[in-house]
Amino acid sequence: MKSISILGATGSVGLNTIDLVRHNPKKFNVVALTANTNVEELSRLSIEFDAEIAVIADESKFPALKDALSHTTIQCGAGEAGLIEAAERESDLVMAAIVGAAGLRPTLAAVRRGATIALANKECLVCAGDLFMTEAQKNGARLLPVDSEHNAIFQVFAFDQAKSVEKIILTASGGPFWNRRDECLRSVTPSEAIAHPNWEMGQKISVDSATMMNKGLEIIEAYHLFPVSPQQIEVVVHPQSVVHSMVQYTDGSVLAQMGSPDMRTPIAFALSWPERMKAPVERLSLPDVGQLTFSKPDFETFPCLQLAMEALEQGGAAPAILNAANEIAVEAFLNELIAFTDISSVVKATLDKIDMKAPQSLSMVFALDLEARNTAKSILDKFRR
Ligand code: NAD
Ligand code: MG
Protein backbone atom coordinates (compact mmCIF):
# COMPACT_ATOMS: atom_id res chain seq x y z
CA MET A 1 0.00 0.00 0.00
CA LYS A 2 1.25 3.44 -0.91
CA SER A 3 -0.20 6.43 0.87
CA ILE A 4 -0.88 9.38 -1.39
CA SER A 5 -1.88 13.03 -1.08
CA ILE A 6 -3.30 14.87 -4.07
CA LEU A 7 -2.89 18.64 -4.21
CA GLY A 8 -5.38 19.87 -6.81
CA ALA A 9 -7.50 16.72 -6.64
CA THR A 10 -10.49 18.21 -8.49
CA GLY A 11 -8.55 19.30 -11.59
CA SER A 12 -7.76 17.44 -14.77
CA VAL A 13 -4.53 15.82 -13.51
CA GLY A 14 -6.07 15.38 -10.05
CA LEU A 15 -9.09 13.49 -11.38
CA ASN A 16 -6.92 11.33 -13.66
CA THR A 17 -4.90 10.44 -10.57
CA ILE A 18 -8.11 9.68 -8.67
CA ASP A 19 -9.22 7.45 -11.53
CA LEU A 20 -6.04 5.34 -11.23
CA VAL A 21 -6.40 5.14 -7.45
CA ARG A 22 -10.01 4.05 -7.92
CA HIS A 23 -8.90 1.30 -10.31
CA ASN A 24 -6.30 0.08 -7.79
CA PRO A 25 -7.99 0.14 -4.38
CA LYS A 26 -5.48 -2.32 -2.89
CA LYS A 27 -2.44 -0.28 -3.98
CA PHE A 28 -3.21 3.16 -2.58
CA ASN A 29 -4.70 4.82 0.43
CA VAL A 30 -5.47 8.52 0.42
CA VAL A 31 -4.09 10.90 3.03
CA ALA A 32 -4.92 14.44 1.90
CA LEU A 33 -7.03 15.91 -0.89
CA THR A 34 -7.18 19.62 -1.78
CA ALA A 35 -9.21 21.83 -4.10
CA ASN A 36 -9.56 25.53 -4.79
CA THR A 37 -13.33 26.21 -4.56
CA ASN A 38 -15.25 23.05 -5.43
CA VAL A 39 -16.47 21.88 -2.00
CA GLU A 40 -18.99 19.44 -3.40
CA GLU A 41 -16.46 17.46 -5.42
CA LEU A 42 -13.78 17.67 -2.72
CA SER A 43 -16.08 16.33 -0.02
CA ARG A 44 -17.45 13.62 -2.30
CA LEU A 45 -13.92 12.40 -3.13
CA SER A 46 -12.77 12.66 0.50
CA ILE A 47 -15.66 10.46 1.60
CA GLU A 48 -15.20 8.00 -1.28
CA PHE A 49 -11.51 7.50 -0.41
CA ASP A 50 -11.85 8.04 3.33
CA ALA A 51 -9.14 10.72 3.31
CA GLU A 52 -7.51 11.86 6.55
CA ILE A 53 -7.86 15.53 5.66
CA ALA A 54 -9.64 17.64 3.03
CA VAL A 55 -8.48 21.19 2.36
CA ILE A 56 -10.25 23.94 0.47
CA ALA A 57 -8.02 26.82 -0.66
CA ASP A 58 -10.84 29.35 -0.72
CA GLU A 59 -11.34 30.17 2.97
CA SER A 60 -14.88 31.43 2.43
CA LYS A 61 -15.83 27.84 1.56
CA PHE A 62 -14.50 26.41 4.83
CA PRO A 63 -17.90 26.37 6.63
CA ALA A 64 -19.45 24.56 3.64
CA LEU A 65 -16.68 21.96 3.71
CA LYS A 66 -17.04 21.41 7.47
CA ASP A 67 -20.76 21.06 7.01
CA ALA A 68 -20.39 18.54 4.16
CA LEU A 69 -17.99 16.40 6.23
CA SER A 70 -19.63 16.86 9.65
CA HIS A 71 -20.92 13.26 9.74
CA THR A 72 -17.39 11.87 9.07
CA THR A 73 -14.07 11.76 10.91
CA ILE A 74 -12.30 13.51 8.02
CA GLN A 75 -10.42 16.60 9.18
CA CYS A 76 -10.97 19.88 7.35
CA GLY A 77 -8.54 22.63 6.46
CA ALA A 78 -8.62 25.86 4.46
CA GLY A 79 -6.47 28.54 2.89
CA GLU A 80 -2.79 28.42 2.12
CA ALA A 81 -1.96 27.21 5.64
CA GLY A 82 -4.32 24.28 5.08
CA LEU A 83 -2.70 23.44 1.73
CA ILE A 84 0.71 23.48 3.39
CA GLU A 85 -0.54 21.26 6.18
CA ALA A 86 -1.87 18.79 3.59
CA ALA A 87 1.50 18.74 1.82
CA GLU A 88 3.39 18.30 5.09
CA ARG A 89 1.35 15.28 6.20
CA GLU A 90 3.34 12.08 6.09
CA SER A 91 2.59 10.20 2.87
CA ASP A 92 4.59 8.04 0.46
CA LEU A 93 3.75 10.25 -2.51
CA VAL A 94 2.43 13.75 -3.12
CA MET A 95 0.78 14.51 -6.44
CA ALA A 96 1.48 18.22 -7.05
CA ALA A 97 -1.34 19.13 -9.44
CA ILE A 98 -2.37 22.65 -8.46
CA VAL A 99 -2.29 24.97 -11.48
CA GLY A 100 -0.02 28.00 -11.60
CA ALA A 101 2.34 29.67 -9.15
CA ALA A 102 -0.36 29.06 -6.51
CA GLY A 103 1.13 25.56 -6.33
CA LEU A 104 4.58 26.75 -5.33
CA ARG A 105 4.20 27.13 -1.54
CA PRO A 106 2.34 23.83 -1.00
CA THR A 107 4.73 21.92 -3.29
CA LEU A 108 7.68 23.47 -1.45
CA ALA A 109 6.20 22.25 1.83
CA ALA A 110 6.29 18.70 0.44
CA VAL A 111 9.84 19.27 -0.85
CA ARG A 112 10.95 20.45 2.59
CA ARG A 113 9.82 17.26 4.27
CA GLY A 114 11.85 15.30 1.70
CA ALA A 115 8.76 13.79 0.07
CA THR A 116 8.54 11.85 -3.15
CA ILE A 117 6.62 14.19 -5.43
CA ALA A 118 4.82 13.43 -8.66
CA LEU A 119 5.28 16.85 -10.19
CA ALA A 120 2.60 18.05 -12.59
CA ASN A 121 2.78 21.73 -11.61
CA LYS A 122 5.36 23.07 -14.08
CA GLU A 123 4.89 26.70 -13.01
CA CYS A 124 6.80 25.91 -9.76
CA LEU A 125 9.92 25.17 -11.77
CA VAL A 126 9.42 28.11 -14.10
CA CYS A 127 9.09 30.71 -11.37
CA ALA A 128 11.56 29.32 -8.85
CA GLY A 129 13.60 26.71 -10.77
CA ASP A 130 17.08 26.98 -9.24
CA LEU A 131 15.89 27.66 -5.69
CA PHE A 132 13.26 24.92 -5.91
CA MET A 133 15.79 22.34 -7.14
CA THR A 134 18.32 23.37 -4.48
CA GLU A 135 15.65 22.94 -1.83
CA ALA A 136 14.76 19.50 -3.25
CA GLN A 137 18.38 18.42 -3.21
CA LYS A 138 19.01 19.75 0.29
CA ASN A 139 16.01 17.90 1.71
CA GLY A 140 16.36 14.70 -0.29
CA ALA A 141 13.01 15.17 -2.04
CA ARG A 142 12.53 13.09 -5.17
CA LEU A 143 10.78 14.64 -8.15
CA LEU A 144 8.99 12.35 -10.59
CA PRO A 145 7.95 14.30 -13.69
CA VAL A 146 4.29 13.92 -14.63
CA ASP A 147 4.17 16.34 -17.55
CA SER A 148 3.97 13.87 -20.45
CA GLU A 149 7.08 15.19 -22.25
CA HIS A 150 9.22 15.21 -19.11
CA ASN A 151 7.91 11.86 -18.06
CA ALA A 152 8.90 10.54 -21.49
CA ILE A 153 12.41 11.99 -21.15
CA PHE A 154 12.69 10.63 -17.61
CA GLN A 155 11.95 7.17 -19.03
CA VAL A 156 14.63 7.30 -21.75
CA PHE A 157 17.32 9.54 -20.21
CA ALA A 158 20.50 7.69 -19.23
CA PHE A 159 21.17 9.54 -15.97
CA ASP A 160 24.33 7.49 -15.37
CA GLN A 161 25.71 8.56 -18.77
CA ALA A 162 24.48 12.14 -18.90
CA LYS A 163 27.58 13.16 -20.87
CA SER A 164 26.48 10.98 -23.77
CA VAL A 165 23.25 12.95 -24.12
CA GLU A 166 23.48 15.39 -27.04
CA LYS A 167 20.05 16.94 -26.75
CA ILE A 168 16.52 16.41 -25.64
CA ILE A 169 13.72 16.89 -28.12
CA LEU A 170 10.38 18.00 -26.72
CA THR A 171 7.42 17.25 -28.95
CA ALA A 172 4.60 19.79 -29.18
CA SER A 173 1.18 19.04 -30.58
CA GLY A 174 1.04 22.64 -31.73
CA GLY A 175 -2.37 23.01 -30.07
CA PRO A 176 -5.60 23.79 -31.93
CA PHE A 177 -4.05 26.53 -34.13
CA TRP A 178 -0.71 25.05 -35.17
CA ASN A 179 -1.26 25.50 -38.91
CA ARG A 180 -2.92 28.93 -38.68
CA ARG A 181 -1.32 32.27 -39.38
CA ASP A 182 -1.18 35.25 -37.09
CA GLU A 183 -3.97 37.24 -38.85
CA CYS A 184 -6.54 34.51 -38.20
CA LEU A 185 -5.59 34.19 -34.54
CA ARG A 186 -6.57 37.65 -33.37
CA SER A 187 -10.26 36.83 -33.27
CA VAL A 188 -10.19 33.30 -31.80
CA THR A 189 -12.48 32.82 -28.78
CA PRO A 190 -11.68 31.18 -25.43
CA SER A 191 -13.80 28.15 -26.31
CA GLU A 192 -11.84 27.66 -29.56
CA ALA A 193 -8.56 28.05 -27.70
CA ILE A 194 -9.36 25.49 -25.01
CA ALA A 195 -10.54 22.86 -27.49
CA HIS A 196 -7.28 20.95 -27.63
CA PRO A 197 -7.18 18.38 -30.46
CA ASN A 198 -5.49 15.56 -28.46
CA TRP A 199 -5.52 16.22 -24.73
CA GLU A 200 -8.29 17.08 -22.29
CA MET A 201 -6.78 19.45 -19.77
CA GLY A 202 -7.56 22.38 -17.49
CA GLN A 203 -8.38 25.74 -19.09
CA LYS A 204 -5.09 27.49 -18.29
CA ILE A 205 -2.80 24.85 -19.76
CA SER A 206 -5.14 24.49 -22.75
CA VAL A 207 -4.72 28.20 -23.57
CA ASP A 208 -0.97 27.82 -22.97
CA SER A 209 -0.96 24.98 -25.51
CA ALA A 210 -2.81 27.15 -28.02
CA THR A 211 -0.27 30.02 -27.66
CA MET A 212 2.57 27.47 -27.38
CA MET A 213 3.59 29.14 -24.13
CA ASN A 214 3.08 25.67 -22.70
CA LYS A 215 6.03 24.39 -24.72
CA GLY A 216 8.05 27.41 -23.65
CA LEU A 217 7.29 26.68 -19.98
CA GLU A 218 8.21 23.05 -20.64
CA ILE A 219 11.62 24.02 -22.05
CA ILE A 220 12.31 25.80 -18.75
CA GLU A 221 10.88 22.85 -16.81
CA ALA A 222 13.15 20.44 -18.74
CA TYR A 223 16.19 22.61 -18.10
CA HIS A 224 15.65 22.27 -14.34
CA LEU A 225 14.72 18.59 -14.31
CA PHE A 226 17.50 17.25 -16.51
CA PRO A 227 21.26 17.93 -16.66
CA VAL A 228 21.24 19.82 -20.00
CA SER A 229 21.94 23.38 -21.12
CA PRO A 230 19.26 25.57 -22.78
CA GLN A 231 21.01 24.99 -26.14
CA GLN A 232 20.52 21.23 -25.75
CA ILE A 233 16.73 21.52 -25.70
CA GLU A 234 14.86 21.46 -28.99
CA VAL A 235 11.16 21.55 -29.87
CA VAL A 236 9.51 19.74 -32.78
CA VAL A 237 5.85 19.97 -33.68
CA HIS A 238 4.20 16.56 -33.80
CA PRO A 239 0.42 16.97 -34.14
CA GLN A 240 -0.47 13.31 -33.39
CA SER A 241 0.94 13.46 -29.80
CA VAL A 242 2.11 9.85 -29.98
CA VAL A 243 5.85 10.42 -29.50
CA HIS A 244 5.85 12.18 -26.14
CA SER A 245 9.51 13.31 -26.37
CA MET A 246 12.97 12.05 -27.25
CA VAL A 247 16.59 11.98 -26.13
CA GLN A 248 19.39 12.09 -28.70
CA TYR A 249 22.75 10.53 -27.82
CA THR A 250 26.30 11.20 -29.08
CA ASP A 251 26.28 8.07 -31.25
CA GLY A 252 23.27 9.38 -33.17
CA SER A 253 20.72 7.17 -31.39
CA VAL A 254 17.40 8.82 -30.64
CA LEU A 255 15.26 7.18 -27.94
CA ALA A 256 11.58 8.06 -27.81
CA GLN A 257 8.75 7.19 -25.45
CA MET A 258 5.38 6.67 -27.14
CA GLY A 259 1.81 6.01 -26.12
CA SER A 260 -1.75 7.13 -26.66
CA PRO A 261 -2.27 10.72 -25.56
CA ASP A 262 -3.72 9.93 -22.13
CA MET A 263 -2.29 11.55 -18.98
CA ARG A 264 -3.05 8.40 -17.01
CA THR A 265 0.08 6.78 -18.52
CA PRO A 266 2.63 9.30 -17.17
CA ILE A 267 0.62 9.61 -13.94
CA ALA A 268 0.62 5.80 -13.52
CA PHE A 269 4.37 5.78 -14.11
CA ALA A 270 4.90 8.33 -11.33
CA LEU A 271 2.40 6.69 -8.93
CA SER A 272 3.98 3.25 -9.13
CA TRP A 273 7.63 4.24 -9.72
CA PRO A 274 10.04 2.42 -9.61
CA GLU A 275 7.64 -0.32 -10.67
CA ARG A 276 4.95 -0.17 -13.32
CA MET A 277 1.24 -0.58 -12.81
CA LYS A 278 -1.69 -1.43 -15.06
CA ALA A 279 -3.41 1.64 -16.47
CA PRO A 280 -6.82 1.55 -18.14
CA VAL A 281 -5.69 3.54 -21.18
CA GLU A 282 -6.27 2.83 -24.83
CA ARG A 283 -3.28 0.89 -26.17
CA LEU A 284 -1.31 2.55 -28.92
CA SER A 285 -1.93 1.02 -32.33
CA LEU A 286 0.53 2.49 -34.80
CA PRO A 287 -1.29 1.03 -37.84
CA ASP A 288 -4.44 2.82 -36.67
CA VAL A 289 -2.55 6.07 -36.21
CA GLY A 290 -1.06 5.54 -39.68
CA GLN A 291 1.23 8.54 -39.97
CA LEU A 292 3.46 10.35 -37.54
CA THR A 293 4.52 13.78 -38.79
CA PHE A 294 7.07 16.28 -37.50
CA SER A 295 7.86 19.88 -38.35
CA LYS A 296 9.72 22.89 -37.02
CA PRO A 297 7.82 25.31 -34.77
CA ASP A 298 6.57 28.59 -36.24
CA PHE A 299 8.10 31.18 -33.93
CA GLU A 300 6.49 34.13 -35.72
CA THR A 301 2.92 32.97 -35.25
CA PHE A 302 3.61 31.75 -31.70
CA PRO A 303 5.83 34.45 -30.11
CA CYS A 304 5.27 33.03 -26.60
CA LEU A 305 7.59 30.16 -27.42
CA GLN A 306 10.38 32.57 -28.32
CA LEU A 307 9.71 34.72 -25.24
CA ALA A 308 10.08 31.69 -22.97
CA MET A 309 13.29 30.57 -24.66
CA GLU A 310 14.72 34.07 -24.25
CA ALA A 311 13.64 34.15 -20.61
CA LEU A 312 15.51 30.91 -19.98
CA GLU A 313 18.64 32.24 -21.73
CA GLN A 314 18.43 35.45 -19.75
CA GLY A 315 17.79 33.62 -16.48
CA GLY A 316 17.53 35.57 -13.21
CA ALA A 317 14.10 37.11 -12.77
CA ALA A 318 12.93 36.61 -16.35
CA PRO A 319 11.24 33.16 -16.09
CA ALA A 320 9.28 34.17 -12.98
CA ILE A 321 8.10 37.39 -14.63
CA LEU A 322 7.19 35.50 -17.80
CA ASN A 323 5.14 33.02 -15.79
CA ALA A 324 3.29 35.60 -13.68
CA ALA A 325 2.48 37.84 -16.67
CA ASN A 326 1.28 34.82 -18.62
CA GLU A 327 -1.07 33.74 -15.82
CA ILE A 328 -2.60 37.24 -15.71
CA ALA A 329 -2.85 37.49 -19.51
CA VAL A 330 -4.42 34.03 -19.90
CA GLU A 331 -7.02 34.82 -17.25
CA ALA A 332 -7.83 38.12 -19.01
CA PHE A 333 -8.19 36.29 -22.32
CA LEU A 334 -10.47 33.66 -20.75
CA ASN A 335 -12.59 36.53 -19.36
CA GLU A 336 -12.71 38.02 -22.88
CA LEU A 337 -10.92 41.19 -21.79
CA ILE A 338 -8.04 40.88 -24.27
CA ALA A 339 -7.53 39.17 -27.62
CA PHE A 340 -5.70 35.86 -27.98
CA THR A 341 -2.74 37.52 -29.71
CA ASP A 342 -2.46 40.10 -26.89
CA ILE A 343 -1.33 37.37 -24.48
CA SER A 344 2.22 37.46 -25.86
CA SER A 345 2.17 41.29 -26.01
CA VAL A 346 1.24 41.53 -22.31
CA VAL A 347 3.97 39.07 -21.38
CA LYS A 348 6.57 40.91 -23.45
CA ALA A 349 5.59 44.34 -22.11
CA THR A 350 5.77 43.04 -18.53
CA LEU A 351 9.23 41.56 -19.13
CA ASP A 352 10.36 44.89 -20.61
CA LYS A 353 9.10 46.87 -17.63
CA ILE A 354 10.49 45.04 -14.62
CA ASP A 355 14.00 45.20 -13.26
CA MET A 356 15.66 41.87 -13.98
CA LYS A 357 17.50 41.39 -10.70
CA ALA A 358 17.69 37.67 -9.92
CA PRO A 359 15.75 36.63 -6.79
CA GLN A 360 18.20 35.26 -4.20
CA SER A 361 15.63 33.62 -1.95
CA LEU A 362 12.17 32.10 -2.18
CA SER A 363 10.66 35.09 -0.41
CA MET A 364 12.14 37.25 -3.17
CA VAL A 365 10.50 34.95 -5.73
CA PHE A 366 7.10 35.51 -4.10
CA ALA A 367 7.66 39.29 -4.06
CA LEU A 368 8.74 39.23 -7.70
CA ASP A 369 5.73 37.11 -8.67
CA LEU A 370 3.43 39.66 -7.02
CA GLU A 371 5.17 42.62 -8.61
CA ALA A 372 5.00 40.99 -12.06
CA ARG A 373 1.29 40.25 -11.60
CA ASN A 374 0.56 43.86 -10.65
CA THR A 375 2.61 45.19 -13.55
CA ALA A 376 0.89 42.82 -15.99
CA LYS A 377 -2.52 43.93 -14.67
CA SER A 378 -1.65 47.60 -15.23
CA ILE A 379 -0.43 46.76 -18.75
CA LEU A 380 -3.68 44.90 -19.51
CA ASP A 381 -5.56 48.19 -19.60
CA LYS A 382 -3.75 49.13 -22.82
CA PHE A 383 -5.04 46.02 -24.52
CA ARG A 384 -8.58 45.91 -23.15
CA ARG A 385 -11.20 45.48 -25.83
P1 NAD B 1 -6.95 22.28 -13.55
O1 NAD B 1 -7.30 23.71 -13.71
O2 NAD B 1 -7.80 21.26 -14.23
O3 NAD B 1 -6.90 21.89 -12.01
C1 NAD B 1 -6.19 22.63 -11.09
C2 NAD B 1 -6.39 22.12 -9.68
O4 NAD B 1 -5.76 23.06 -8.79
C3 NAD B 1 -7.84 22.03 -9.24
O5 NAD B 1 -7.99 20.99 -8.31
C4 NAD B 1 -8.07 23.37 -8.54
O6 NAD B 1 -9.08 23.27 -7.56
C5 NAD B 1 -6.72 23.64 -7.91
N1 NAD B 1 -6.42 25.07 -7.80
C6 NAD B 1 -6.57 26.03 -8.77
N2 NAD B 1 -6.18 27.22 -8.31
C7 NAD B 1 -5.79 27.04 -7.03
C8 NAD B 1 -5.30 27.91 -6.02
N3 NAD B 1 -5.16 29.22 -6.23
N4 NAD B 1 -4.98 27.38 -4.83
C9 NAD B 1 -5.13 26.06 -4.60
N5 NAD B 1 -5.61 25.19 -5.51
C10 NAD B 1 -5.93 25.67 -6.71
O7 NAD B 1 -5.43 22.13 -14.01
P2 NAD B 1 -4.72 20.87 -14.67
O8 NAD B 1 -4.93 20.91 -16.13
O9 NAD B 1 -5.05 19.65 -13.91
O10 NAD B 1 -3.19 21.25 -14.44
C11 NAD B 1 -2.56 21.17 -13.18
C12 NAD B 1 -1.06 21.36 -13.35
O11 NAD B 1 -0.55 20.26 -14.10
C13 NAD B 1 -0.68 22.60 -14.14
O12 NAD B 1 0.49 23.14 -13.63
C14 NAD B 1 -0.45 22.08 -15.55
O13 NAD B 1 0.48 22.86 -16.28
C15 NAD B 1 0.11 20.70 -15.27
N6 NAD B 1 -0.14 19.73 -16.34
C16 NAD B 1 -1.41 19.39 -16.66
C17 NAD B 1 -1.66 18.47 -17.68
C18 NAD B 1 -3.07 18.05 -18.02
O14 NAD B 1 -3.26 17.10 -18.76
N7 NAD B 1 -4.09 18.70 -17.52
C19 NAD B 1 -0.60 17.91 -18.37
C20 NAD B 1 0.69 18.28 -18.01
C21 NAD B 1 0.91 19.18 -16.99
MG1 MG C 1 3.19 18.63 -21.43
PDB file of C-alpha atoms in Angstrom, residues 251-353:
ATOM      1  CA  ASP A 251      26.279   8.072 -31.247  1.00  0.00           C
ATOM      2  CA  GLY A 252      23.268   9.383 -33.170  1.00  0.00           C
ATOM      3  CA  SER A 253      20.720   7.168 -31.389  1.00  0.00           C
ATOM      4  CA  VAL A 254      17.404   8.818 -30.635  1.00  0.00           C
ATOM      5  CA  LEU A 255      15.255   7.177 -27.941  1.00  0.00           C
ATOM      6  CA  ALA A 256      11.581   8.063 -27.807  1.00  0.00           C
ATOM      7  CA  GLN A 257       8.750   7.190 -25.455  1.00  0.00           C
ATOM      8  CA  MET A 258       5.383   6.666 -27.143  1.00  0.00           C
ATOM      9  CA  GLY A 259       1.813   6.011 -26.116  1.00  0.00           C
ATOM     10  CA  SER A 260      -1.749   7.134 -26.656  1.00  0.00           C
ATOM     11  CA  PRO A 261      -2.270  10.722 -25.562  1.00  0.00           C
ATOM     12  CA  ASP A 262      -3.720   9.925 -22.129  1.00  0.00           C
ATOM     13  CA  MET A 263      -2.288  11.548 -18.981  1.00  0.00           C
ATOM     14  CA  ARG A 264      -3.045   8.400 -17.008  1.00  0.00           C
ATOM     15  CA  THR A 265       0.080   6.781 -18.522  1.00  0.00           C
ATOM     16  CA  PRO A 266       2.633   9.302 -17.171  1.00  0.00           C
ATOM     17  CA  ILE A 267       0.621   9.611 -13.939  1.00  0.00           C
ATOM     18  CA  ALA A 268       0.624   5.802 -13.519  1.00  0.00           C
ATOM     19  CA  PHE A 269       4.374   5.784 -14.113  1.00  0.00           C
ATOM     20  CA  ALA A 270       4.900   8.325 -11.325  1.00  0.00           C
ATOM     21  CA  LEU A 271       2.403   6.685  -8.935  1.00  0.00           C
ATOM     22  CA  SER A 272       3.978   3.254  -9.128  1.00  0.00           C
ATOM     23  CA  TRP A 273       7.627   4.239  -9.718  1.00  0.00           C
ATOM     24  CA  PRO A 274      10.037   2.421  -9.609  1.00  0.00           C
ATOM     25  CA  GLU A 275       7.643  -0.323 -10.674  1.00  0.00           C
ATOM     26  CA  ARG A 276       4.947  -0.168 -13.316  1.00  0.00           C
ATOM     27  CA  MET A 277       1.236  -0.580 -12.807  1.00  0.00           C
ATOM     28  CA  LYS A 278      -1.685  -1.430 -15.060  1.00  0.00           C
ATOM     29  CA  ALA A 279      -3.414   1.638 -16.473  1.00  0.00           C
ATOM     30  CA  PRO A 280      -6.824   1.547 -18.140  1.00  0.00           C
ATOM     31  CA  VAL A 281      -5.690   3.536 -21.182  1.00  0.00           C
ATOM     32  CA  GLU A 282      -6.268   2.825 -24.831  1.00  0.00           C
ATOM     33  CA  ARG A 283      -3.282   0.890 -26.172  1.00  0.00           C
ATOM     34  CA  LEU A 284      -1.305   2.553 -28.921  1.00  0.00           C
ATOM     35  CA  SER A 285      -1.934   1.020 -32.326  1.00  0.00           C
ATOM     36  CA  LEU A 286       0.531   2.488 -34.800  1.00  0.00           C
ATOM     37  CA  PRO A 287      -1.293   1.029 -37.843  1.00  0.00           C
ATOM     38  CA  ASP A 288      -4.442   2.815 -36.671  1.00  0.00           C
ATOM     39  CA  VAL A 289      -2.547   6.070 -36.207  1.00  0.00           C
ATOM     40  CA  GLY A 290      -1.061   5.543 -39.676  1.00  0.00           C
ATOM     41  CA  GLN A 291       1.226   8.542 -39.965  1.00  0.00           C
ATOM     42  CA  LEU A 292       3.458  10.346 -37.544  1.00  0.00           C
ATOM     43  CA  THR A 293       4.523  13.781 -38.788  1.00  0.00           C
ATOM     44  CA  PHE A 294       7.073  16.279 -37.497  1.00  0.00           C
ATOM     45  CA  SER A 295       7.858  19.879 -38.349  1.00  0.00           C
ATOM     46  CA  LYS A 296       9.719  22.893 -37.021  1.00  0.00           C
ATOM     47  CA  PRO A 297       7.815  25.311 -34.770  1.00  0.00           C
ATOM     48  CA  ASP A 298       6.568  28.592 -36.238  1.00  0.00           C
ATOM     49  CA  PHE A 299       8.104  31.181 -33.925  1.00  0.00           C
ATOM     50  CA  GLU A 300       6.495  34.128 -35.722  1.00  0.00           C
ATOM     51  CA  THR A 301       2.919  32.968 -35.251  1.00  0.00           C
ATOM     52  CA  PHE A 302       3.614  31.751 -31.701  1.00  0.00           C
ATOM     53  CA  PRO A 303       5.825  34.452 -30.106  1.00  0.00           C
ATOM     54  CA  CYS A 304       5.266  33.027 -26.596  1.00  0.00           C
ATOM     55  CA  LEU A 305       7.591  30.155 -27.422  1.00  0.00           C
ATOM     56  CA  GLN A 306      10.384  32.567 -28.323  1.00  0.00           C
ATOM     57  CA  LEU A 307       9.708  34.719 -25.238  1.00  0.00           C
ATOM     58  CA  ALA A 308      10.077  31.690 -22.965  1.00  0.00           C
ATOM     59  CA  MET A 309      13.289  30.574 -24.665  1.00  0.00           C
ATOM     60  CA  GLU A 310      14.724  34.073 -24.250  1.00  0.00           C
ATOM     61  CA  ALA A 311      13.636  34.150 -20.607  1.00  0.00           C
ATOM     62  CA  LEU A 312      15.515  30.909 -19.975  1.00  0.00           C
ATOM     63  CA  GLU A 313      18.643  32.236 -21.731  1.00  0.00           C
ATOM     64  CA  GLN A 314      18.426  35.450 -19.753  1.00  0.00           C
ATOM     65  CA  GLY A 315      17.791  33.624 -16.476  1.00  0.00           C
ATOM     66  CA  GLY A 316      17.531  35.573 -13.207  1.00  0.00           C
ATOM     67  CA  ALA A 317      14.096  37.108 -12.772  1.00  0.00           C
ATOM     68  CA  ALA A 318      12.927  36.607 -16.352  1.00  0.00           C
ATOM     69  CA  PRO A 319      11.237  33.165 -16.095  1.00  0.00           C
ATOM     70  CA  ALA A 320       9.279  34.168 -12.975  1.00  0.00           C
ATOM     71  CA  ILE A 321       8.097  37.394 -14.628  1.00  0.00           C
ATOM     72  CA  LEU A 322       7.186  35.500 -17.798  1.00  0.00           C
ATOM     73  CA  ASN A 323       5.135  33.022 -15.792  1.00  0.00           C
ATOM     74  CA  ALA A 324       3.289  35.600 -13.677  1.00  0.00           C
ATOM     75  CA  ALA A 325       2.483  37.837 -16.665  1.00  0.00           C
ATOM     76  CA  ASN A 326       1.279  34.819 -18.624  1.00  0.00           C
ATOM     77  CA  GLU A 327      -1.070  33.743 -15.819  1.00  0.00           C
ATOM     78  CA  ILE A 328      -2.602  37.244 -15.714  1.00  0.00           C
ATOM     79  CA  ALA A 329      -2.852  37.490 -19.514  1.00  0.00           C
ATOM     80  CA  VAL A 330      -4.421  34.031 -19.902  1.00  0.00           C
ATOM     81  CA  GLU A 331      -7.019  34.823 -17.249  1.00  0.00           C
ATOM     82  CA  ALA A 332      -7.833  38.115 -19.005  1.00  0.00           C
ATOM     83  CA  PHE A 333      -8.189  36.287 -22.321  1.00  0.00           C
ATOM     84  CA  LEU A 334     -10.474  33.659 -20.753  1.00  0.00           C
ATOM     85  CA  ASN A 335     -12.593  36.533 -19.364  1.00  0.00           C
ATOM     86  CA  GLU A 336     -12.710  38.022 -22.880  1.00  0.00           C
ATOM     87  CA  LEU A 337     -10.923  41.193 -21.790  1.00  0.00           C
ATOM     88  CA  ILE A 338      -8.042  40.879 -24.267  1.00  0.00           C
ATOM     89  CA  ALA A 339      -7.525  39.167 -27.620  1.00  0.00           C
ATOM     90  CA  PHE A 340      -5.698  35.858 -27.980  1.00  0.00           C
ATOM     91  CA  THR A 341      -2.739  37.521 -29.714  1.00  0.00           C
ATOM     92  CA  ASP A 342      -2.458  40.097 -26.895  1.00  0.00           C
ATOM     93  CA  ILE A 343      -1.332  37.367 -24.481  1.00  0.00           C
ATOM     94  CA  SER A 344       2.219  37.457 -25.860  1.00  0.00           C
ATOM     95  CA  SER A 345       2.165  41.286 -26.006  1.00  0.00           C
ATOM     96  CA  VAL A 346       1.237  41.532 -22.306  1.00  0.00           C
ATOM     97  CA  VAL A 347       3.975  39.069 -21.379  1.00  0.00           C
ATOM     98  CA  LYS A 348       6.573  40.907 -23.454  1.00  0.00           C
ATOM     99  CA  ALA A 349       5.588  44.342 -22.113  1.00  0.00           C
ATOM    100  CA  THR A 350       5.772  43.041 -18.527  1.00  0.00           C
ATOM    101  CA  LEU A 351       9.226  41.559 -19.129  1.00  0.00           C
ATOM    102  CA  ASP A 352      10.358  44.885 -20.611  1.00  0.00           C
ATOM    103  CA  LYS A 353       9.096  46.866 -17.634  1.00  0.00           C
TER     104      LYS A 353
END
